[in-house]
Structure formats: structure tokens, C-alpha cells
Amino acid sequence: MAAYLPFLLAGMLSVFPASAQSKLPAKEGLVAGQYLPEVTLTNLVNAPASTAKLSDYKGKLLLLDFWSTWCGTCAASLPKIDNLQRQFTGQVQVLLVNTRSTRDDRAKVMAYYEKRRQPDGSRYVLPSVVEDTVLDSLFPHTLIPHVVWVSPQGEVLATTSHEQVTAANIRLALAGNTTALRRKKDVDLSRPLFLNAEAPTRQLSHYAILFQGQLEGVPQGTHLRRDPEGAVTGTTVTNQPLTHYFAQVRHALFPGLTSRQLVFAVRDSARLFQATSPLTPLEWNLRHLYSLDLLVPPSQADSLYFRLRDALHQYSGYVSRLENRPTDCLRLVRTGRRDCLRSKGGPAHNGLLPSKGGSVRNVPLSAVVVRLNSPGGPGPLVVDETGYPGPVDLELNTPLHDLPALRRELQRYGLDLRPARRQLPYLVVREAHNLSSEKSISLHPKVIKP
């Protein structure tokens, strides 16, 4: 169960329509105890025929698994479900359902099947409905994967998440026992998290709530809330580790810092990183994922991420602050007076990839430095000491990790990378009790541009 942390403030002060990047609340469809109507399914792929009737599957336990090609959780679960289909051939039929709302089409789904295989190279045996609207209307939902269990007699037994699709649960369902199935919840993210349905959200000016522990029925992700003019005035971050929250703080409040300039200097990292914990991934998620919904008045929109950082400092057990640290780095410098960088104009384009290089057009040099500091770059942090003010055109025909070749490419433009040691700013996260003797920690830093 998620633990509620005491961070809750709400005021009915001004008109503010909340919005989020999620589907609208699902309308009521078929529920457990009701029977499937006779429906003809069209546009099937990876199946003996392109059409089928739901009644064709009577006599088998039917699992309707709603999915999409862009759903990472769906992709991770498909090999397991495919193995279960093979294991229970003749007793169970898994039917994948790709709805029209996913914006996938037949070509995308066919390409997906062609690209993804079992570890032994064999193709998935799972059929799928493509661009479905009928089953979507019978079983409305907001989150995928969404699995509907239907008895061999055509009775709806339950709707669950993909974790419930196990051999043990299938055996129980075949024996007529579905009490072990944990029903799936779908939380409506178009409203502030867990706010009463009767609350007048259009008058909600400020709302903040923070949960520790994985929330059921909530996806893992970040959803921005905007005012009528489009300004970001709220954020909903769900089922994410604390490291994700501090990364958001780094990105929003210190845009000049790279991801490598966020450091977790903690004595016990097990709460922050599952890989260092003795807990299983499932147990770790249940204890150490966090969900937050934070909404501020439009007039205070620029304080959103300061308030997010304040909440972390007060309730997470960790605090962050800027520290300068001596760092071995690479200085990006100009080597001559001739300007070989100036852009010829045109649409901005950044096609620079760490794996193979590429070109940039009409972008600031800082955008090139960001790519040099990404994973797959030359290694040490790159610090821009060129002082070059305008947009540039560059073409670097080498992988960015190959420092000698990268230097040769840069030298064609009067640039070079030279080793140096500099005091560079880092956002350092520590346990709060380790800083208890300090009187204050700045919550309103200046924007840092190293």
C-alpha cells in the first residue's frame, strides 16, 4: 500500500481548468458477471483468417489483452504471454486488441510482429485485432496493458493488469476460481490525483499531494497541467523513483548542468537505486516509488519547480544544493580568428548523434556541447570556453566517442578539445540528517550556465 505523506494544500481561490496528458475518464462497459454479445471482429493479423466472431472462442478461457506498439510495458509482457498461450494451447486463447485510439494501423502492427520475436527466433503466435473500436467500447479503459478475462461460457470474469496473467492464475480460472485475481484500477489523470469527484476543479487554485509507494492504476510518467493560455502551472509525476524527481529539478532549475552533474552523495543508496537494494524489483517499487501532483496559481507558475524541490527537501529525507567540484574535463576552444562556424541560416536542425556524428544547422554551439556530453560522447565533461555567441553550421563525420577523430573534425572549423581541470558546479543530493547542523539551504538558486 502507498503511504500518504503530509503534503496537502488546496484552496478555492481562482478559476483554473486542470488538464493532463491522459485519456478522458472511461465510460461504464461490460462488468464481471455479464456475458459477451455476439460480435464480428475484423482486421485480424497473425491469425488464420482476417475476421472472427467472439463466439468462435467459446469453450476456451479468453484473454483480451489491450495493447499498442508504443507501450513499453506491453512489449515487455508479450514474450511471457506468448509462452502462456503455447503452454495452454486448446484451453486458453489470448487475443491482443489494438484499438483505433492507439493510432497504430495494420502496417505498424505487422512491422512490430516482424521485428520482435521470442529469444529462440520464433514468431509470436498471438493474433491481434487492429484498429478496433467494438471491443474498446465494450471494455473502456485508460491504461494499457488492460486484460479482460472471459470464461469458456462467455462470461466476463475480471479485468486485470498484465502482472495477473500467470500460469497459476490461468489454472485457477480454468477451474472456475477467480478470487485470486486482483482487479485493475484506472486512475483518471485529467483530475488532480485522488481529488473527490465532486470537487469543483475549475476553481482549484492550489493543490499538492505526495505519495510514497507504488500506486495501482496509475501509469509511470510525467503529465504537465496548463492554464488556458498554455503556460505550465502544474505537474503530475507518478510511480517514479526519487532520482527522477531530482533529475527534473536539475533540468528545470539548472539548465546549464548536464545529467552527469547530478550527484547522489548518500551513505545508503538502496532507497534511491533498486540495483543496490536487496529487495526484488516488485518489492522495491512498492516501497520506493513516489507520486506527486502539484498545482500552483497561474500568477505563480514560475515557482512550480522551486516548490517541487521544496517538497522533496521537506518530505523525501533528502536535500540538494549546488557544490563546486574539481573536475577533469575537456575545454572546447577556438584555435584561430577566422570564423568557420557562422550559420548560413535556414531552419534549425540538430542531427548530431553520438553513435555516428552528423550535422547541425543554425543552432547555438551550446546545442553541440549538449550532444558531446550525452552518453556515447568523448568521455570527460565538455565545457564551452569559445565565447561564440551566434548560431553555427557544423558537420562532424565521426562517432563522438572517438576523441582523436572528433578533434580532427572540430579543427576543420577552428575548434579543438583540450584537457583541463576546472571547478564545475554539481547539484549534489545528500541525506537530510547529514546536513542537520546547517542553518539553511537555498531553495531559489540562480540559473547556472557552466
mmCIF file of N, CA and C in Angstrom, residues 125-170:
data_model
loop_
_atom_site.group_PDB
_atom_site.id
_atom_site.type_symbol
_atom_site.label_atom_id
_atom_site.label_comp_id
_atom_site.label_asym_id
_atom_site.label_seq_id
_atom_site.Cartn_x
_atom_site.Cartn_y
_atom_site.Cartn_z
ATOM 1 N N VAL A 125 2.854 -16.300 -31.561
ATOM 2 C CA VAL A 125 1.664 -16.995 -32.057
ATOM 3 C C VAL A 125 0.397 -16.216 -31.725
ATOM 4 N N LEU A 126 0.529 -15.084 -31.096
ATOM 5 C CA LEU A 126 -0.628 -14.322 -30.629
ATOM 6 C C LEU A 126 -1.285 -13.559 -31.778
ATOM 7 N N PRO A 127 -2.578 -13.776 -32.017
ATOM 8 C CA PRO A 127 -3.292 -12.950 -33.000
ATOM 9 C C PRO A 127 -3.656 -11.602 -32.396
ATOM 10 N N SER A 128 -3.925 -10.621 -33.246
ATOM 11 C CA SER A 128 -4.313 -9.295 -32.764
ATOM 12 C C SER A 128 -5.373 -8.683 -33.662
ATOM 13 N N VAL A 129 -6.346 -8.044 -33.018
ATOM 14 C CA VAL A 129 -7.280 -7.175 -33.732
ATOM 15 C C VAL A 129 -6.587 -5.817 -33.895
ATOM 16 N N VAL A 130 -6.751 -5.215 -35.048
ATOM 17 C CA VAL A 130 -6.111 -3.927 -35.333
ATOM 18 C C VAL A 130 -7.185 -2.869 -35.591
ATOM 19 N N GLU A 131 -6.940 -1.654 -35.122
ATOM 20 C CA GLU A 131 -7.850 -0.516 -35.292
ATOM 21 C C GLU A 131 -9.249 -0.853 -34.779
ATOM 22 N N ASP A 132 -9.299 -1.515 -33.648
ATOM 23 C CA ASP A 132 -10.570 -1.926 -33.064
ATOM 24 C C ASP A 132 -11.329 -0.748 -32.463
ATOM 25 N N THR A 133 -12.624 -0.770 -32.586
ATOM 26 C CA THR A 133 -13.500 0.162 -31.874
ATOM 27 C C THR A 133 -14.573 -0.579 -31.076
ATOM 28 N N VAL A 134 -14.908 -1.808 -31.492
ATOM 29 C CA VAL A 134 -16.000 -2.551 -30.868
ATOM 30 C C VAL A 134 -15.628 -3.008 -29.462
ATOM 31 N N LEU A 135 -14.524 -3.719 -29.327
ATOM 32 C CA LEU A 135 -14.110 -4.195 -28.014
ATOM 33 C C LEU A 135 -13.727 -3.030 -27.102
ATOM 34 N N ASP A 136 -13.196 -1.976 -27.686
ATOM 35 C CA ASP A 136 -12.849 -0.780 -26.906
ATOM 36 C C ASP A 136 -14.092 -0.180 -26.265
ATOM 37 N N SER A 137 -15.215 -0.210 -26.989
ATOM 38 C CA SER A 137 -16.457 0.332 -26.432
ATOM 39 C C SER A 137 -17.066 -0.613 -25.395
ATOM 40 N N LEU A 138 -16.832 -1.917 -25.545
ATOM 41 C CA LEU A 138 -17.341 -2.883 -24.567
ATOM 42 C C LEU A 138 -16.534 -2.859 -23.274
ATOM 43 N N PHE A 139 -15.235 -2.555 -23.388
ATOM 44 C CA PHE A 139 -14.345 -2.566 -22.219
ATOM 45 C C PHE A 139 -13.507 -1.286 -22.177
ATOM 46 N N PRO A 140 -14.129 -0.131 -21.924
ATOM 47 C CA PRO A 140 -13.382 1.135 -21.901
ATOM 48 C C PRO A 140 -12.350 1.134 -20.777
ATOM 49 N N HIS A 141 -11.226 1.794 -21.016
ATOM 50 C CA HIS A 141 -10.126 1.804 -20.066
ATOM 51 C C HIS A 141 -9.246 3.013 -20.357
ATOM 52 N N THR A 142 -8.376 3.335 -19.428
ATOM 53 C CA THR A 142 -7.458 4.461 -19.630
ATOM 54 C C THR A 142 -6.005 4.023 -19.715
ATOM 55 N N LEU A 143 -5.657 2.886 -19.130
ATOM 56 C CA LEU A 143 -4.275 2.435 -19.100
ATOM 57 C C LEU A 143 -4.139 1.093 -19.798
ATOM 58 N N ILE A 144 -3.010 0.911 -20.485
ATOM 59 C CA ILE A 144 -2.678 -0.384 -21.070
ATOM 60 C C ILE A 144 -1.324 -0.819 -20.530
ATOM 61 N N PRO A 145 -1.099 -2.146 -20.448
ATOM 62 C CA PRO A 145 -1.969 -3.255 -20.828
ATOM 63 C C PRO A 145 -3.234 -3.324 -19.964
ATOM 64 N N HIS A 146 -4.308 -3.799 -20.589
ATOM 65 C CA HIS A 146 -5.602 -3.949 -19.932
ATOM 66 C C HIS A 146 -6.133 -5.304 -20.366
ATOM 67 N N VAL A 147 -6.266 -6.226 -19.419
ATOM 68 C CA VAL A 147 -6.595 -7.610 -19.754
ATOM 69 C C VAL A 147 -7.985 -7.949 -19.230
ATOM 70 N N VAL A 148 -8.844 -8.428 -20.131
ATOM 71 C CA VAL A 148 -10.194 -8.866 -19.780
ATOM 72 C C VAL A 148 -10.224 -10.390 -19.819
ATOM 73 N N TRP A 149 -10.645 -10.995 -18.711
ATOM 74 C CA TRP A 149 -10.751 -12.446 -18.595
ATOM 75 C C TRP A 149 -12.203 -12.854 -18.862
ATOM 76 N N VAL A 150 -12.398 -13.773 -19.804
ATOM 77 C CA VAL A 150 -13.736 -14.234 -20.188
ATOM 78 C C VAL A 150 -13.769 -15.752 -20.065
ATOM 79 N N SER A 151 -14.788 -16.264 -19.400
ATOM 80 C CA SER A 151 -14.894 -17.704 -19.156
ATOM 81 C C SER A 151 -15.155 -18.459 -20.451
ATOM 82 N N PRO A 152 -14.949 -19.771 -20.460
ATOM 83 C CA PRO A 152 -15.275 -20.565 -21.655
ATOM 84 C C PRO A 152 -16.741 -20.469 -22.059
ATOM 85 N N GLN A 153 -17.604 -20.047 -21.135
ATOM 86 C CA GLN A 153 -19.027 -19.872 -21.448
ATOM 87 C C GLN A 153 -19.349 -18.465 -21.936
ATOM 88 N N GLY A 154 -18.343 -17.573 -22.010
ATOM 89 C CA GLY A 154 -18.564 -16.221 -22.498
ATOM 90 C C GLY A 154 -18.876 -15.202 -21.420
ATOM 91 N N GLU A 155 -18.696 -15.561 -20.135
ATOM 92 C CA GLU A 155 -18.973 -14.635 -19.032
ATOM 93 C C GLU A 155 -17.728 -13.829 -18.698
ATOM 94 N N VAL A 156 -17.901 -12.514 -18.544
ATOM 95 C CA VAL A 156 -16.790 -11.660 -18.124
ATOM 96 C C VAL A 156 -16.451 -11.990 -16.671
ATOM 97 N N LEU A 157 -15.195 -12.365 -16.430
ATOM 98 C CA LEU A 157 -14.768 -12.758 -15.092
ATOM 99 C C LEU A 157 -14.088 -11.619 -14.339
ATOM 100 N N ALA A 158 -13.204 -10.877 -15.019
ATOM 101 C CA ALA A 158 -12.442 -9.825 -14.334
ATOM 102 C C ALA A 158 -11.679 -9.016 -15.366
ATOM 103 N N THR A 159 -11.240 -7.834 -14.964
ATOM 104 C CA THR A 159 -10.277 -7.046 -15.735
ATOM 105 C C THR A 159 -9.070 -6.828 -14.838
ATOM 106 N N THR A 160 -7.866 -7.087 -15.383
ATOM 107 C CA THR A 160 -6.655 -7.031 -14.576
ATOM 108 C C THR A 160 -5.539 -6.349 -15.357
ATOM 109 N N SER A 161 -4.430 -6.125 -14.669
ATOM 110 C CA SER A 161 -3.201 -5.695 -15.322
ATOM 111 C C SER A 161 -2.464 -6.931 -15.831
ATOM 112 N N HIS A 162 -1.391 -6.730 -16.561
ATOM 113 C CA HIS A 162 -0.673 -7.862 -17.157
ATOM 114 C C HIS A 162 0.029 -8.715 -16.104
ATOM 115 N N GLU A 163 0.339 -8.149 -14.915
ATOM 116 C CA GLU A 163 1.022 -8.935 -13.886
ATOM 117 C C GLU A 163 0.188 -10.124 -13.425
ATOM 118 N N GLN A 164 -1.139 -10.014 -13.551
ATOM 119 C CA GLN A 164 -2.018 -11.090 -13.090
ATOM 120 C C GLN A 164 -2.091 -12.260 -14.061
ATOM 121 N N VAL A 165 -1.549 -12.076 -15.267
ATOM 122 C CA VAL A 165 -1.590 -13.148 -16.262
ATOM 123 C C VAL A 165 -0.420 -14.091 -15.985
ATOM 124 N N THR A 166 -0.677 -15.100 -15.165
ATOM 125 C CA THR A 166 0.323 -16.092 -14.797
ATOM 126 C C THR A 166 -0.263 -17.476 -14.999
ATOM 127 N N ALA A 167 0.619 -18.469 -15.043
ATOM 128 C CA ALA A 167 0.149 -19.844 -15.204
ATOM 129 C C ALA A 167 -0.729 -20.255 -14.031
ATOM 130 N N ALA A 168 -0.343 -19.832 -12.821
ATOM 131 C CA ALA A 168 -1.128 -20.199 -11.637
ATOM 132 C C ALA A 168 -2.532 -19.613 -11.706
ATOM 133 N N ASN A 169 -2.651 -18.341 -12.079
ATOM 134 C CA ASN A 169 -3.972 -17.712 -12.168
ATOM 135 C C ASN A 169 -4.805 -18.299 -13.299
ATOM 136 N N ILE A 170 -4.154 -18.665 -14.397
ATOM 137 C CA ILE A 170 -4.891 -19.292 -15.502
ATOM 138 C C ILE A 170 -5.460 -20.639 -15.060
#
